[in-house]
């Protein structure tokens, strides 16, 4: 959610039950402004909160002019002092996929994972048990990246693509209409498109290249991994991800207000197919 | 289509002023650019054109002035080379000097052509208007400004080369005497033909709708000129899209209702009902007094405030609406105590759950009705089976009776005790009617532990799972609520204490005490201590045994019904199983005794605000049931659950495998089951038989040989 409309966005996203306490809100309002100034970001988003056992991580992201360019992620433990996280790499994701369980809340905590590695000495092949240390910071980076790639949402029409390449915020976005707001096809993944190229020419013919340049949520696997609800009698549409429980996307139809926030334990819900 | 036409009187003044000093006019025209709206300038001017230009002789009485015009115009041309929309204004200016210079010599022709090229067909259309009075002056007048479109078209038009060679272009076609009242229709020049073609092309309606590009551009530019947004170029595409959309979605009449907003308004109406008081007028005061006295509705706003400190809970206006909805519930039902239990999220809708206790003596008539219905249903089913069996028995074959016996049904707990201590009401949104959830049975709890399903939001939805859940979503919801309550309802140590009437624990068969009361001497535990140690918190709900109940019941105990069925079968069973009594932790055990999840404490305790510990509240979060929170501050405490309603498990969910196939027939003398011999066995048997046969043949042969030998001898 945009740091500029933080209070309103928190209010609208409160249907999931998790929000921020007043002191955190006040700290965020101050510190995010400072972050924007210091790092010279175009837009700062408050991404959410990852609940750890000892402490919680508060995550913010900074965007440059091009909305789909890789974002800078910052984390903080007290909503005041922000530290920049390194960008996520594939290696990190693979490495941290073996770590299970909750986040500790201490960025320097190291998870130990024993692996069997084969080492060859001459003709013989030994299997050794190697203990690999994985830092919690790495895990944090990869989890945030995975969540962003999987479930960050933006409504159709909120961004548009100029012929020169960069993607801008659409200042004339007036919100989705009510009938559109209830369909999953009006929401896109806020990331570089993956499925778009695989569409047939017939499907592509109906798309508008300036608006439909991202994947829509319609074809997400498993089907039904999004819960779409209208609260307050259609005055607010809330999408909740079932794959990463804790991610809430809200949009007030016919207005510009939209945004998403993640408040959760940072664990994927692998049991989803059984639960639907 | 655009705006209502502006005052048509201003343009007529313009032509006359044109005849006055042109230089000043041009400057003033530039200055007056923002004021006149273009929409009607166009049609007016061309109409005046012929008369205007008649005043100009093809000669060059104003040559020096024309030169001035021309130079200034060139400068202007240079300055305004980009075919932007703002060219609308300069085009007007420019066509003026052009027409003034109708009598320019050939040397000016090139620059004229250049000017024409750069300006596109705005001027030409002006001439076209003067030449042919169109039926749609409005369109054409606005057509002046379409520099960009026209420019592109003009430059690509095949009629380009004609312009340079045509000597007639020294004079503007209008000067050549195209009068509105001319009798003959002059043959259109190639350029004008091209212009007409261009315009006809633009007026062509689009394939997908009945809108033509011409009309659309008219709308777009009118809209831009009316709204005057900043930096229109950067939002041009968006405006384009919006204009197109608006053409097909005209604003509704104020008298008509917007169909999309129907449900929103309906919901708002319903919630308005929450806020209105039921009594009115003179009764108002009486009600006030009654209400100021003890009411069963808890102080939701206070709870919401404390939970907000912890970062949990719904927004404050939502909490208030829940408060009003609970108040409505209290008025409708005979409720003794009431509490907001929490919110369970679902796929299509969510549930707001209220935990209530009915007043003493208010037996739930509904509950009994439901039980009777169920029993009646079962009786019918049994009857049906018996009939079926009888019919089949009439047939010669006797169908063997199934050997499978259903495990004994564990009776559910009585109301107001154990898992059914409280009654639960749910609703989807504040303002909607509250529905009561049925009591939970032990078998439902046992099955609920084995499955993990999302709630859809509809109480009558079936729960399709393996092992099959006995009931629909309302039952599953109730079972989960029971589990969550039993696991996560905690209070500070000392808030509740046991009553002193109970006898020894041993006499009750180890079931433990199941009632508690508030401790009037509770002093409150300092917040820091509450956060430090989990021993300062206790469970005040009974633990649910693996059986599904809070108090253990021996399922094999004879009840009156079972005795009637038959004693023989029971004797057989008794020998087989001995059920151990299940014991769980007693009531009011501290949290420090809770089992760990994978080396992780099942509870996390924090101060709500580390910046001001003096005024913080202690917040405890459950790691086992994500979404369960409790706060305590001074003498107050409260529990709440907001979440999906599932337990946290670090391992993946593994559904149980189906049961092994049962034996169809018992092995007895009549029917004996053995496996068929395999191919190898058969072959081995055959080989053995052949061997045996061969052996006997050999023996016979030997014997014969012996006999023969004997005979020979």
Coordinates of C-alpha atoms in Angstrom, one line a residue, chain A residues 11 14-25 27 49 51-56 100-102 160 170-172 177-179 208 210-211 227-235 240-242 245-246 254 267 269-272 274-276, chain B residues 234-235 237-238 241-242 258 260-261 263-264 267 308-318 321 343 345-350 429 452-454 600-601 604 606 608-611 621 623 627 629 642 644 646 648-653 655:
Chain A
X11 CA -8.5 1.0 7.6
X14 CA -8.5 -4.2 8.4
X15 CA -11.1 -6.8 7.5
X16 CA -8.5 -9.6 7.8
X17 CA -8.0 -8.8 11.4
X18 CA -4.4 -7.9 11.4
X19 CA -3.3 -4.3 11.2
X20 CA -0.9 -2.0 13.0
X21 CA -1.1 -0.5 16.4
X22 CA -1.3 3.3 16.7
X23 CA 2.3 3.7 17.7
X24 CA 3.5 1.7 14.7
X25 CA 1.3 3.7 12.4
X27 CA 6.3 5.7 13.4
X49 CA 4.7 -7.4 8.4
X51 CA 5.4 -12.3 12.3
X52 CA 8.3 -13.9 14.0
X53 CA 8.6 -15.7 17.3
X54 CA 10.6 -13.1 19.0
X55 CA 10.0 -10.0 17.0
X56 CA 8.2 -9.0 13.8
X100 CA 10.7 -24.7 7.3
X101 CA 9.0 -23.3 10.3
X102 CA 8.4 -19.8 11.6
X160 CA -0.3 1.8 -18.2
X170 CA -2.3 5.9 -14.5
X171 CA -3.4 9.2 -13.1
X172 CA -6.8 8.9 -14.7
X177 CA -16.7 -0.7 -11.9
X178 CA -18.6 -3.0 -9.5
X179 CA -19.2 -5.7 -12.1
X208 CA -5.1 -3.6 -25.1
X210 CA -1.2 -0.4 -23.0
X211 CA -3.2 -1.8 -20.2
X227 CA -10.9 -15.6 -2.1
X228 CA -12.8 -12.6 -3.4
X229 CA -15.3 -11.0 -1.1
X230 CA -17.3 -7.9 -1.1
X231 CA -17.5 -6.3 2.3
X232 CA -19.7 -3.5 3.6
X233 CA -22.2 -4.4 1.0
X234 CA -20.1 -4.0 -2.1
X235 CA -18.4 -0.8 -1.0
X240 CA -7.3 -12.7 0.0
X241 CA -4.7 -15.2 -1.1
X242 CA -5.1 -18.7 0.1
X245 CA -2.4 -16.7 3.8
X246 CA -2.0 -13.2 5.2
X254 CA -15.2 3.4 -8.4
X267 CA 4.9 -19.5 5.1
X269 CA 0.2 -22.9 2.5
X270 CA 1.2 -26.1 0.8
X271 CA -2.0 -27.9 1.9
X272 CA -4.1 -25.7 -0.3
X274 CA -6.6 -30.4 0.2
X275 CA -8.4 -27.5 1.7
X276 CA -10.4 -26.3 -1.3
Chain B
X234 CA 0.8 13.0 -21.2
X235 CA -2.7 11.9 -20.4
X237 CA -4.2 8.2 -24.2
X238 CA -6.2 7.9 -21.1
X241 CA -10.0 6.0 -23.7
X242 CA -12.3 7.7 -21.2
X258 CA -27.8 2.8 -10.7
X260 CA -24.7 -1.7 -9.8
X261 CA -25.1 0.1 -6.5
X263 CA -26.7 -4.1 -3.1
X264 CA -24.6 -1.4 -1.5
X267 CA -26.7 -3.2 2.9
X308 CA -5.9 -2.2 18.5
X309 CA -2.9 -1.4 20.7
X310 CA -1.7 -4.9 19.9
X311 CA -2.3 -4.4 16.2
X312 CA -5.1 -6.9 16.0
X313 CA -8.7 -6.5 15.2
X314 CA -11.1 -4.9 12.8
X315 CA -11.5 -1.2 12.1
X316 CA -13.3 0.9 14.7
X317 CA -16.4 1.5 12.6
X318 CA -16.7 -2.2 11.9
X321 CA -21.3 -2.1 13.9
X343 CA -14.3 -13.6 13.0
X345 CA -12.8 -15.8 7.3
X346 CA -14.3 -17.8 4.5
X347 CA -14.0 -18.0 0.7
X348 CA -17.1 -16.1 -0.3
X349 CA -18.2 -14.6 3.0
X350 CA -16.9 -14.4 6.5
X429 CA -22.1 -9.1 8.2
X452 CA -8.6 -29.3 6.9
X453 CA -11.0 -27.4 4.8
X454 CA -11.7 -23.8 4.0
X600 CA 8.8 -23.7 19.4
X601 CA 6.8 -22.3 22.2
X604 CA 4.3 -15.6 22.0
X606 CA 4.7 -9.2 23.8
X608 CA 1.9 -3.9 22.9
X609 CA 4.1 -0.9 22.7
X610 CA 7.8 -1.0 23.6
X611 CA 8.1 2.8 23.5
X621 CA -0.4 -14.7 20.5
X623 CA 1.4 -20.1 17.5
X627 CA -5.2 -15.7 14.7
X629 CA -5.0 -13.4 20.6
X642 CA -9.7 -13.6 13.8
X644 CA -9.2 -18.8 8.8
X646 CA -7.3 -23.8 11.0
X648 CA -0.9 -24.6 12.4
X649 CA 1.1 -27.6 11.6
X650 CA 4.7 -27.5 10.5
X651 CA 4.4 -30.6 8.5
X652 CA 2.2 -31.0 5.4
X653 CA -1.3 -32.2 5.8
X655 CA -5.0 -37.2 4.5

